[in-house]
mmCIF file of N, CA and C in Angstrom:
data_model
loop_
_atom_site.group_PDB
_atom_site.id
_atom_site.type_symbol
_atom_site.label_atom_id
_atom_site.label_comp_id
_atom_site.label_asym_id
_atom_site.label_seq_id
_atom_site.Cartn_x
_atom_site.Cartn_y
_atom_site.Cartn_z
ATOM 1 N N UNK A 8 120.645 100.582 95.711
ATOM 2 C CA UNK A 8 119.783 101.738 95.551
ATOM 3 C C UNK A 8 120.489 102.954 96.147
ATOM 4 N N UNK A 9 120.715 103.860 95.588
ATOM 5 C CA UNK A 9 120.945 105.196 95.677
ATOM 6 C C UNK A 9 120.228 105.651 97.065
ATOM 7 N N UNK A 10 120.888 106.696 97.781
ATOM 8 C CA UNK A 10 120.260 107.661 99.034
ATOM 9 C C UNK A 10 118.735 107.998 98.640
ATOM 10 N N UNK A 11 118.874 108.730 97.260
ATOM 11 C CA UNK A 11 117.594 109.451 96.805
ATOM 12 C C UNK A 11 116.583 108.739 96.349
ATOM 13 N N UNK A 12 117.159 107.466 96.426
ATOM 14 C CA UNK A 12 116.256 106.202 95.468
ATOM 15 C C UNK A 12 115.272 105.876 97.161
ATOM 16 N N UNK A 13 116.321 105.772 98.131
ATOM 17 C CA UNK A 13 115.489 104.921 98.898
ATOM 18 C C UNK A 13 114.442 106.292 99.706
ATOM 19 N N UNK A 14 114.710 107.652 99.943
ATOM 20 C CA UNK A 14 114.157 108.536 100.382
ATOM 21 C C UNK A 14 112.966 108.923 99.153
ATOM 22 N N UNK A 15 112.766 108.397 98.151
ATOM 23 C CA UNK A 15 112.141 108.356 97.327
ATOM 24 C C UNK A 15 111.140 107.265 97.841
ATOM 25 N N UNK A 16 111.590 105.900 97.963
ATOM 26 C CA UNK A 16 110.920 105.124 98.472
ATOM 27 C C UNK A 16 109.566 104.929 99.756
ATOM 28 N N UNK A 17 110.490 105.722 100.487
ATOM 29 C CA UNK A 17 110.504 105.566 102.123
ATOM 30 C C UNK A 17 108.905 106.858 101.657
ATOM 31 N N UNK A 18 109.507 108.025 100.992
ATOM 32 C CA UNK A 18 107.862 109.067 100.768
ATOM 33 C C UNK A 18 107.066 108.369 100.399
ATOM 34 N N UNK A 19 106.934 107.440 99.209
ATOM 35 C CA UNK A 19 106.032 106.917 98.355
ATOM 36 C C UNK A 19 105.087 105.679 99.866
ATOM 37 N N UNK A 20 106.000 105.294 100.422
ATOM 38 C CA UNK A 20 105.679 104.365 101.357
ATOM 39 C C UNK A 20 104.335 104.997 102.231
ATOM 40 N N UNK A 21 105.160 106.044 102.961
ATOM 41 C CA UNK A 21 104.507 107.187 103.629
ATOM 42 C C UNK A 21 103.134 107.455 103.049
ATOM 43 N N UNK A 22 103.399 108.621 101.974
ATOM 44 C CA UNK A 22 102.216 108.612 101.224
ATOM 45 C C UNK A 22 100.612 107.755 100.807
ATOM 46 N N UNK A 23 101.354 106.419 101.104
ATOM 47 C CA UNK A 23 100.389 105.370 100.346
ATOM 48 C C UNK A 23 99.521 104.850 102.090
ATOM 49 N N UNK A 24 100.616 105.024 103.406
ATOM 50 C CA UNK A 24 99.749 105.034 104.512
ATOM 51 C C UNK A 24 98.660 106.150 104.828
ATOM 52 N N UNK A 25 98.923 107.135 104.813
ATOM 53 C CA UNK A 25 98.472 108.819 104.851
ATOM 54 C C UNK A 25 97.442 108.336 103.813
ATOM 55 N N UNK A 26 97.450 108.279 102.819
ATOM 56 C CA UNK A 26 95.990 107.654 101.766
ATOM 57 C C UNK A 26 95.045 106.912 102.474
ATOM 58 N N UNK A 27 95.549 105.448 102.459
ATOM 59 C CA UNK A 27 94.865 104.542 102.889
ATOM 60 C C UNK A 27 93.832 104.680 104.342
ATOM 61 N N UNK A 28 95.054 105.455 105.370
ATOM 62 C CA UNK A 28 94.089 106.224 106.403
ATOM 63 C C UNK A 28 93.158 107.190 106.387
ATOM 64 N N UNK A 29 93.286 107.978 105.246
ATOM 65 C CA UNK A 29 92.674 109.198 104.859
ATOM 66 C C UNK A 29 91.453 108.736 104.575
ATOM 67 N N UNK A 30 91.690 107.148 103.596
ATOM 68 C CA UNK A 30 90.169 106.988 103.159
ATOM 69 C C UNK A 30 89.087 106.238 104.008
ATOM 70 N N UNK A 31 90.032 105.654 104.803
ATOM 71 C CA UNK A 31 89.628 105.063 106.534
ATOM 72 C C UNK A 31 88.674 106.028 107.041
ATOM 73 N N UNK A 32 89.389 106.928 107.271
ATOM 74 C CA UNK A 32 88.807 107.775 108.067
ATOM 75 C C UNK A 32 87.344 108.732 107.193
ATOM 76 N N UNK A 33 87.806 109.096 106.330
ATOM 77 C CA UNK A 33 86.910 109.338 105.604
ATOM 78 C C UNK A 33 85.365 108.702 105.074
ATOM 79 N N UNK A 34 85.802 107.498 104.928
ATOM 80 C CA UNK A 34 84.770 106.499 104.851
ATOM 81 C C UNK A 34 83.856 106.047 106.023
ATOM 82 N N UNK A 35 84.528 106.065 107.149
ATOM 83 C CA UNK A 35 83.752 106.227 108.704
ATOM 84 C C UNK A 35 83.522 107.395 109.196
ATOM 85 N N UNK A 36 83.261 108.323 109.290
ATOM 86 C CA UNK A 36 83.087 109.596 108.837
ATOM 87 C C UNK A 36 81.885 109.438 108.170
ATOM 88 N N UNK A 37 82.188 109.906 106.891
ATOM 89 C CA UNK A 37 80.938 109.091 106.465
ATOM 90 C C UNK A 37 79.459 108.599 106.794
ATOM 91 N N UNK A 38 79.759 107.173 107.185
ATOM 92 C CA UNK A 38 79.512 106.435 107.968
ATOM 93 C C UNK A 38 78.680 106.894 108.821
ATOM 94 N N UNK A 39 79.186 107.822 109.862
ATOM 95 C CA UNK A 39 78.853 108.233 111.026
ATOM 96 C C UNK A 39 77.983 109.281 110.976
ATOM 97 N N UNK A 40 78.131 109.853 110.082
ATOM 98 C CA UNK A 40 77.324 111.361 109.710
ATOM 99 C C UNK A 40 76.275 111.324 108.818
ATOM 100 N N UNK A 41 76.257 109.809 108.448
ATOM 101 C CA UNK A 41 75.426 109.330 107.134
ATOM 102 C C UNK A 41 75.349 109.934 105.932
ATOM 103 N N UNK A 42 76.215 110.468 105.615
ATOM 104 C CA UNK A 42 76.850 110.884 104.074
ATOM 105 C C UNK A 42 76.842 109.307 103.399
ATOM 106 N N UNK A 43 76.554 109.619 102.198
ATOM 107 C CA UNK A 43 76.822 108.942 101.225
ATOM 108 C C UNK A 43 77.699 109.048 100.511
ATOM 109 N N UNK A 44 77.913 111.040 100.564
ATOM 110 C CA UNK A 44 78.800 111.350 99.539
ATOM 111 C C UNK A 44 80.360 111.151 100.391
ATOM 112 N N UNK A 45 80.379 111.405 101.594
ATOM 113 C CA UNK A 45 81.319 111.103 102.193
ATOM 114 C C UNK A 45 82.037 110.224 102.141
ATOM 115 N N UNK A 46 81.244 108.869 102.370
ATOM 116 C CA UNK A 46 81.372 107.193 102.588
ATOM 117 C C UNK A 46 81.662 106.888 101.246
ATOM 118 N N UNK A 47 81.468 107.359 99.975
ATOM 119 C CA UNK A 47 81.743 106.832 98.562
ATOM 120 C C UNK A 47 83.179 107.507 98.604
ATOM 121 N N UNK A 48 83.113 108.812 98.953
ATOM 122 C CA UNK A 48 84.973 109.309 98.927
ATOM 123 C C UNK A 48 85.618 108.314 99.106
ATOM 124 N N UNK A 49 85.362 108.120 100.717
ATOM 125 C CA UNK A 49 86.476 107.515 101.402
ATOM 126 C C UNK A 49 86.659 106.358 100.640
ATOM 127 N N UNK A 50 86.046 105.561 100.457
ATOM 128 C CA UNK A 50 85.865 104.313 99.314
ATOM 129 C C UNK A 50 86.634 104.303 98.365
ATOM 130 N N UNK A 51 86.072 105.482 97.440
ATOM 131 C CA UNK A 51 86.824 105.586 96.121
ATOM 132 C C UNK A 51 88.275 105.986 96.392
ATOM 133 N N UNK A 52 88.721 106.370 97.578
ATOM 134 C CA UNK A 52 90.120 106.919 97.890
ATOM 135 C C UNK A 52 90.518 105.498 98.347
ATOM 136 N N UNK A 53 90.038 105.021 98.708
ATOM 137 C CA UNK A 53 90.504 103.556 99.571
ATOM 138 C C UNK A 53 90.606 102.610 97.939
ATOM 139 N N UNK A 54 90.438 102.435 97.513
ATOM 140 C CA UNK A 54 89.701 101.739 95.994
ATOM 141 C C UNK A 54 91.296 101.713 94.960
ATOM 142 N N UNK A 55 91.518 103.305 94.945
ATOM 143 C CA UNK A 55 92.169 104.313 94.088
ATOM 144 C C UNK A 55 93.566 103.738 94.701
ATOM 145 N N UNK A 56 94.139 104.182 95.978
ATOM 146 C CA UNK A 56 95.083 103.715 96.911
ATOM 147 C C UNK A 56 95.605 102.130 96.694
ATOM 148 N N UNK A 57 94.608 101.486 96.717
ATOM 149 C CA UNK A 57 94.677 99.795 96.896
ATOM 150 C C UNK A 57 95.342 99.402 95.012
ATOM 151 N N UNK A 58 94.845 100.028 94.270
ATOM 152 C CA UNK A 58 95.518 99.808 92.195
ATOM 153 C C UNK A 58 96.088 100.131 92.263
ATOM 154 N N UNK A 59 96.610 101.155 92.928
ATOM 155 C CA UNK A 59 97.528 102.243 92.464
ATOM 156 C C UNK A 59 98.835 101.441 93.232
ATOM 157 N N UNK A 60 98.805 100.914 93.901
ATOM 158 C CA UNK A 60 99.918 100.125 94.991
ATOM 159 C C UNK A 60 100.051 98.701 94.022
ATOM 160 N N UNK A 61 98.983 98.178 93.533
ATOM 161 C CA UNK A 61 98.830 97.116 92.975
ATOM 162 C C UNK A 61 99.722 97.465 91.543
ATOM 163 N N UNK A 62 99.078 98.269 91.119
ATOM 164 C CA UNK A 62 99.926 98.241 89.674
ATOM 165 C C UNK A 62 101.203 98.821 89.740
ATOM 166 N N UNK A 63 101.555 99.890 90.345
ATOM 167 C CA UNK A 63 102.902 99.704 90.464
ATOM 168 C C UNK A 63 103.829 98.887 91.150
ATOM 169 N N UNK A 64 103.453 97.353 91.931
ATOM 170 C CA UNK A 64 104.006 96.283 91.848
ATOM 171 C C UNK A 64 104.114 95.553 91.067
ATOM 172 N N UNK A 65 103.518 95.299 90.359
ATOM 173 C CA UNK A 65 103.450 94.329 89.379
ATOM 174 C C UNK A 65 104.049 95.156 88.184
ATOM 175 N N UNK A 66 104.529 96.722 88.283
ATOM 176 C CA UNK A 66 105.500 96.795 87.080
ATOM 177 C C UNK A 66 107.134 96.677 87.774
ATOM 178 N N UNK A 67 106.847 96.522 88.514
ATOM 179 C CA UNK A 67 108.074 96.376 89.526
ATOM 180 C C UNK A 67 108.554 95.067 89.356
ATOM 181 N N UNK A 68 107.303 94.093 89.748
ATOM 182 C CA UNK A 68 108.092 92.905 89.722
ATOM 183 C C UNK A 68 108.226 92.728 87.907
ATOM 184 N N UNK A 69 107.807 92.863 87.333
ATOM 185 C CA UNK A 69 107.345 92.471 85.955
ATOM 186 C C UNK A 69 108.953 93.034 85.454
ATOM 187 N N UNK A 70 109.276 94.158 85.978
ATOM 188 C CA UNK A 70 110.993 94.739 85.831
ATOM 189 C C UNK A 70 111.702 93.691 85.744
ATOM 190 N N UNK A 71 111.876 93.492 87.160
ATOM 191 C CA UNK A 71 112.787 92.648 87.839
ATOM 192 C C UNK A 71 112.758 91.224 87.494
ATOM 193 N N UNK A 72 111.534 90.626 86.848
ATOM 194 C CA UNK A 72 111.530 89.399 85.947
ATOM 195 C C UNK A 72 112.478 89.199 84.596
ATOM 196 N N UNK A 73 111.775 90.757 83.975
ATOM 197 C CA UNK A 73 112.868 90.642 82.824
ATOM 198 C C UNK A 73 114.429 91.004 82.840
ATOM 199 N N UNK A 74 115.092 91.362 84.167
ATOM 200 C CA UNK A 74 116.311 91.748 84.188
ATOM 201 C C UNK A 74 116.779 90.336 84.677
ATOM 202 N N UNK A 75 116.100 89.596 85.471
ATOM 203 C CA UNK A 75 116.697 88.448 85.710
ATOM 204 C C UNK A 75 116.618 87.098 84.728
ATOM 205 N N UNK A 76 115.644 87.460 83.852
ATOM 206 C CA UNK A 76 115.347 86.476 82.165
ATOM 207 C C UNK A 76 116.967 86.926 81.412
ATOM 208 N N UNK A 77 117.042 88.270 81.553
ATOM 209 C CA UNK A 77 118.401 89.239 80.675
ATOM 210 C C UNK A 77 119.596 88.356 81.016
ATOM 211 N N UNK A 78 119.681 88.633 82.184
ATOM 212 C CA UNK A 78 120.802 88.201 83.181
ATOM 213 C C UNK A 78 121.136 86.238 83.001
ATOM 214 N N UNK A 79 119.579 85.144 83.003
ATOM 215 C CA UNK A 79 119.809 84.711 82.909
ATOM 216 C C UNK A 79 120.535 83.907 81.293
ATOM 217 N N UNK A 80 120.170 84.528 80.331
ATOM 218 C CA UNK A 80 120.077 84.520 78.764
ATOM 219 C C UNK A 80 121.937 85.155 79.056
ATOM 220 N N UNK A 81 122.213 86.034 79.103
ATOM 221 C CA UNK A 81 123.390 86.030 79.258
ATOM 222 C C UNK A 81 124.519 85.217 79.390
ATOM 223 N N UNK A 82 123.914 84.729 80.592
ATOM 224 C CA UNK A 82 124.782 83.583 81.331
ATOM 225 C C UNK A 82 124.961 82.741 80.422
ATOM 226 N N UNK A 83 123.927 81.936 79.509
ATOM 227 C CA UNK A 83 124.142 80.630 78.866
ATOM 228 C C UNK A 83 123.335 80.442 78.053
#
């Protein structure tokens, strides 16, 4: 992986903590103040955060399946 690949990485990483806390916090908050509308944010940010991590693994691995199917078809 490239410099920019992994500083690419390392943000996306970042980013996806800063979310996940955001909706933490948000959602207790919430919580605490007895918002509903609050406590559904934080939720739906927590919700949103959690697919969004999910599906771009699974195109990740789903990549890396077919380069190693490529790789193995190659071989023999």
């Amino acid at each position: 992986m490239s410099a920019g690949g992994r500083r690419v990485g390392i943000a996306a990483r970042v980013a996806t903590v800063v979310a996940l806390f955001a909706g933490a916090f948000t959602t207790a908050a919430g919580v605490l103040m007895n918002s509903a509308v609050a406590a559904t944010n934080g939720v739906l940010l927590l919700v949103g955060t959690v697919l969004l991590v999910g599906i771009t693994y699974a195109a990740v691995f789903a990549r890396e399946d077919q380069l190693a199917r490529r790789a193995s078809s190659r071989r023999g």
